[in-house]
CSV table of C-alpha atoms in Angstrom, one decimal:
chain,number,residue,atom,x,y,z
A,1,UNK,CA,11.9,4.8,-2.1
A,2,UNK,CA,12.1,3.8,-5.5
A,3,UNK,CA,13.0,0.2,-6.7
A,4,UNK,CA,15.0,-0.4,-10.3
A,5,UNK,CA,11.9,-1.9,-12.7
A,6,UNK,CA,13.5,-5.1,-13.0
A,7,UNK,CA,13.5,-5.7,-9.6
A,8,UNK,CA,10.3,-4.7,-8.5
A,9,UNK,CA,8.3,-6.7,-11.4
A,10,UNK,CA,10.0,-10.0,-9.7
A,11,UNK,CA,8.5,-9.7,-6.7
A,12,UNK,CA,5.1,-11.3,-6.5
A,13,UNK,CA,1.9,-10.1,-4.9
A,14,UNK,CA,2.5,-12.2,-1.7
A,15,UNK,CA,5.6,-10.4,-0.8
A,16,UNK,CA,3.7,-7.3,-2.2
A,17,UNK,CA,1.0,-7.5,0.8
A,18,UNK,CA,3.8,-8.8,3.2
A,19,UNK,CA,5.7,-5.8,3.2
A,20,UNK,CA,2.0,-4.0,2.7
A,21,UNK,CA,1.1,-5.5,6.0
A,22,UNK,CA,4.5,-4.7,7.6
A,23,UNK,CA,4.3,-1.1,6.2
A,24,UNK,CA,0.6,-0.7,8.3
A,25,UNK,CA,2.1,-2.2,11.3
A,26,UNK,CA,5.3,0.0,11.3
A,27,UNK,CA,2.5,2.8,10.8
A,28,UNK,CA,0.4,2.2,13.7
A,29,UNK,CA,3.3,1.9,16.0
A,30,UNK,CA,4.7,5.3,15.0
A,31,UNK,CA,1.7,6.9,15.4
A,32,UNK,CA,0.8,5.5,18.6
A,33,UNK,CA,4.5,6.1,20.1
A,34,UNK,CA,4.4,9.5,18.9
A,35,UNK,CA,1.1,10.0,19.9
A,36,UNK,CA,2.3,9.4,23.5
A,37,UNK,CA,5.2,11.7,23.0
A,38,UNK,CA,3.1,14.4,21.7
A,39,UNK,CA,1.0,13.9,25.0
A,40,UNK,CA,3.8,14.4,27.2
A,41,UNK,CA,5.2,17.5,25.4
A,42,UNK,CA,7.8,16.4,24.2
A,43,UNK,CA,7.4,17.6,20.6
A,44,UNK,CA,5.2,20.5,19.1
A,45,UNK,CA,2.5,19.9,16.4
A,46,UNK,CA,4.6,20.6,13.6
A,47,UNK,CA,7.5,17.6,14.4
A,48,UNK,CA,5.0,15.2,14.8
A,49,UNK,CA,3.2,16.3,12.1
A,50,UNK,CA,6.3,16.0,9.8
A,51,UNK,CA,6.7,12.6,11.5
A,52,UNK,CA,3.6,10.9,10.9
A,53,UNK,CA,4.1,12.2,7.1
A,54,UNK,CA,7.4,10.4,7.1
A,55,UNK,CA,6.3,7.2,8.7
A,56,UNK,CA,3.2,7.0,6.0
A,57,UNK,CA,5.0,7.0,2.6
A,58,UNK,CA,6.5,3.9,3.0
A,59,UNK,CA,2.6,2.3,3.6
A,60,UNK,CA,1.2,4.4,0.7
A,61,UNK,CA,4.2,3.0,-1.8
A,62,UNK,CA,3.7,-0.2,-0.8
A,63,UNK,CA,-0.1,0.3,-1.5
A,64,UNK,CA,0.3,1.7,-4.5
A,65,UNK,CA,2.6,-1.2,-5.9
A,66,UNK,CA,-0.1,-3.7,-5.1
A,67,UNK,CA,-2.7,-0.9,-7.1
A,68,UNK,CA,-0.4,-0.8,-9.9
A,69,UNK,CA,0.2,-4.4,-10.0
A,70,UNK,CA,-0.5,-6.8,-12.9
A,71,UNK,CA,-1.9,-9.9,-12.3
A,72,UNK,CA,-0.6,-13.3,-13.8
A,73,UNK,CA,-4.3,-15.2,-13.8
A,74,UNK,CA,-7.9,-15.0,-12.3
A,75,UNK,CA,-6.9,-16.3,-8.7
A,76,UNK,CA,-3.7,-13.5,-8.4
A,77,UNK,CA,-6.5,-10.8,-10.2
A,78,UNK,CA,-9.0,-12.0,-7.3
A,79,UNK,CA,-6.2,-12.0,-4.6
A,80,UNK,CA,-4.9,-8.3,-5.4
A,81,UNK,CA,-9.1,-7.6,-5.6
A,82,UNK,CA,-9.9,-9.3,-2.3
A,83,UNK,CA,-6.9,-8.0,-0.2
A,84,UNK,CA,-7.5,-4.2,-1.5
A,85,UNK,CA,-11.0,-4.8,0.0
A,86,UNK,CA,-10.2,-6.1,3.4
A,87,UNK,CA,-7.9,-3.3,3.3
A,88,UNK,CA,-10.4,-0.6,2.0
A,89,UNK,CA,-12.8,-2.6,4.9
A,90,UNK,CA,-10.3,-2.4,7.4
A,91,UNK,CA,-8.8,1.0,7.0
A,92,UNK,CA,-12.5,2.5,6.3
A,93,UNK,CA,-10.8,4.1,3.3
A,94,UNK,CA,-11.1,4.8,-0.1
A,95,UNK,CA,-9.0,4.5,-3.5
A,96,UNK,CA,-8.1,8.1,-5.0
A,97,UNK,CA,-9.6,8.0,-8.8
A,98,UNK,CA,-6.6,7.2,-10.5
A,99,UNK,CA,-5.9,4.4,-8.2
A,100,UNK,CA,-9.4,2.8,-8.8
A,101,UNK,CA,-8.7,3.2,-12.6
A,102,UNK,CA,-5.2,1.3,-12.0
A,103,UNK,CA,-7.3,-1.8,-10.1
A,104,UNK,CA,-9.8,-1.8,-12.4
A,105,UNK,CA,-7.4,-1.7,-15.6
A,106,UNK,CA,-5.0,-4.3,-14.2
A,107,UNK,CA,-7.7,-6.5,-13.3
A,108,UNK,CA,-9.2,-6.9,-16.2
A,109,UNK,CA,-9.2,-10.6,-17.2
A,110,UNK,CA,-8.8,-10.5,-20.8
A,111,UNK,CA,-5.3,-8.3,-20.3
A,112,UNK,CA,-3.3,-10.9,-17.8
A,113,UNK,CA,0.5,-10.2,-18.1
A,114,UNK,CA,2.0,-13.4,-17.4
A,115,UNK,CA,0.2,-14.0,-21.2
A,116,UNK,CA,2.8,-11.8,-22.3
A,117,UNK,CA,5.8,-13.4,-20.4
């Protein structure tokens, strides 16, 4: 899914994890309802393998718009920092390289956007 710039640099962190959140939810749902029709036999391997694939790029591009996003100040910068770790926590995950470069380059306090605005 991809979102014109313009667009997507209005839309501020908060809806950023809301959709985030909803994205996870939507996830876990998929998985477990196709779990339980993998269980039954009512697909093979290979459907819901494609499946699960589909149902987890919307959750990884709303990730990755919170990785990629800019801060306006020190409490957004600690609020993109602190919800990346409850999800990291949560998810018992981990950020690809890139993506850890990407937090740790749009977090820095001296380079806030909203400066720039």
């Amino acid at each position: 899914m991809t979102e014109d710039f313009g667009v997507e640099a209005a839309v501020s962190l908060d809806t950023m994890i809301e959709r985030h959140i909803a994205a996870l939810s939507a996830t876990s749902e998929a998985v477990h309802e196709w779990d339980e029709r993998r269980a039954a036999g009512d697909v093979t391997n290979v459907v819901y393998a494609k499946a699960l694939l589909e149902v987890t790029k919307e959750e990884e591009a709303a990730r990755l718009r919170i990785v990629n996003h800019w801060p306006c100040n020190d409490q957004q910068g600690c609020q993109k920092l602190t919800y990346l770790a409850a999800y990291l926590f949560a998810t018992r995950g981990s950020l690809k390289p890139e993506e850890m470069d990407a937090v740790l380059s749009t977090t820095e306090p001296v380079e806030w956007s909203c400066a720039l605005a």
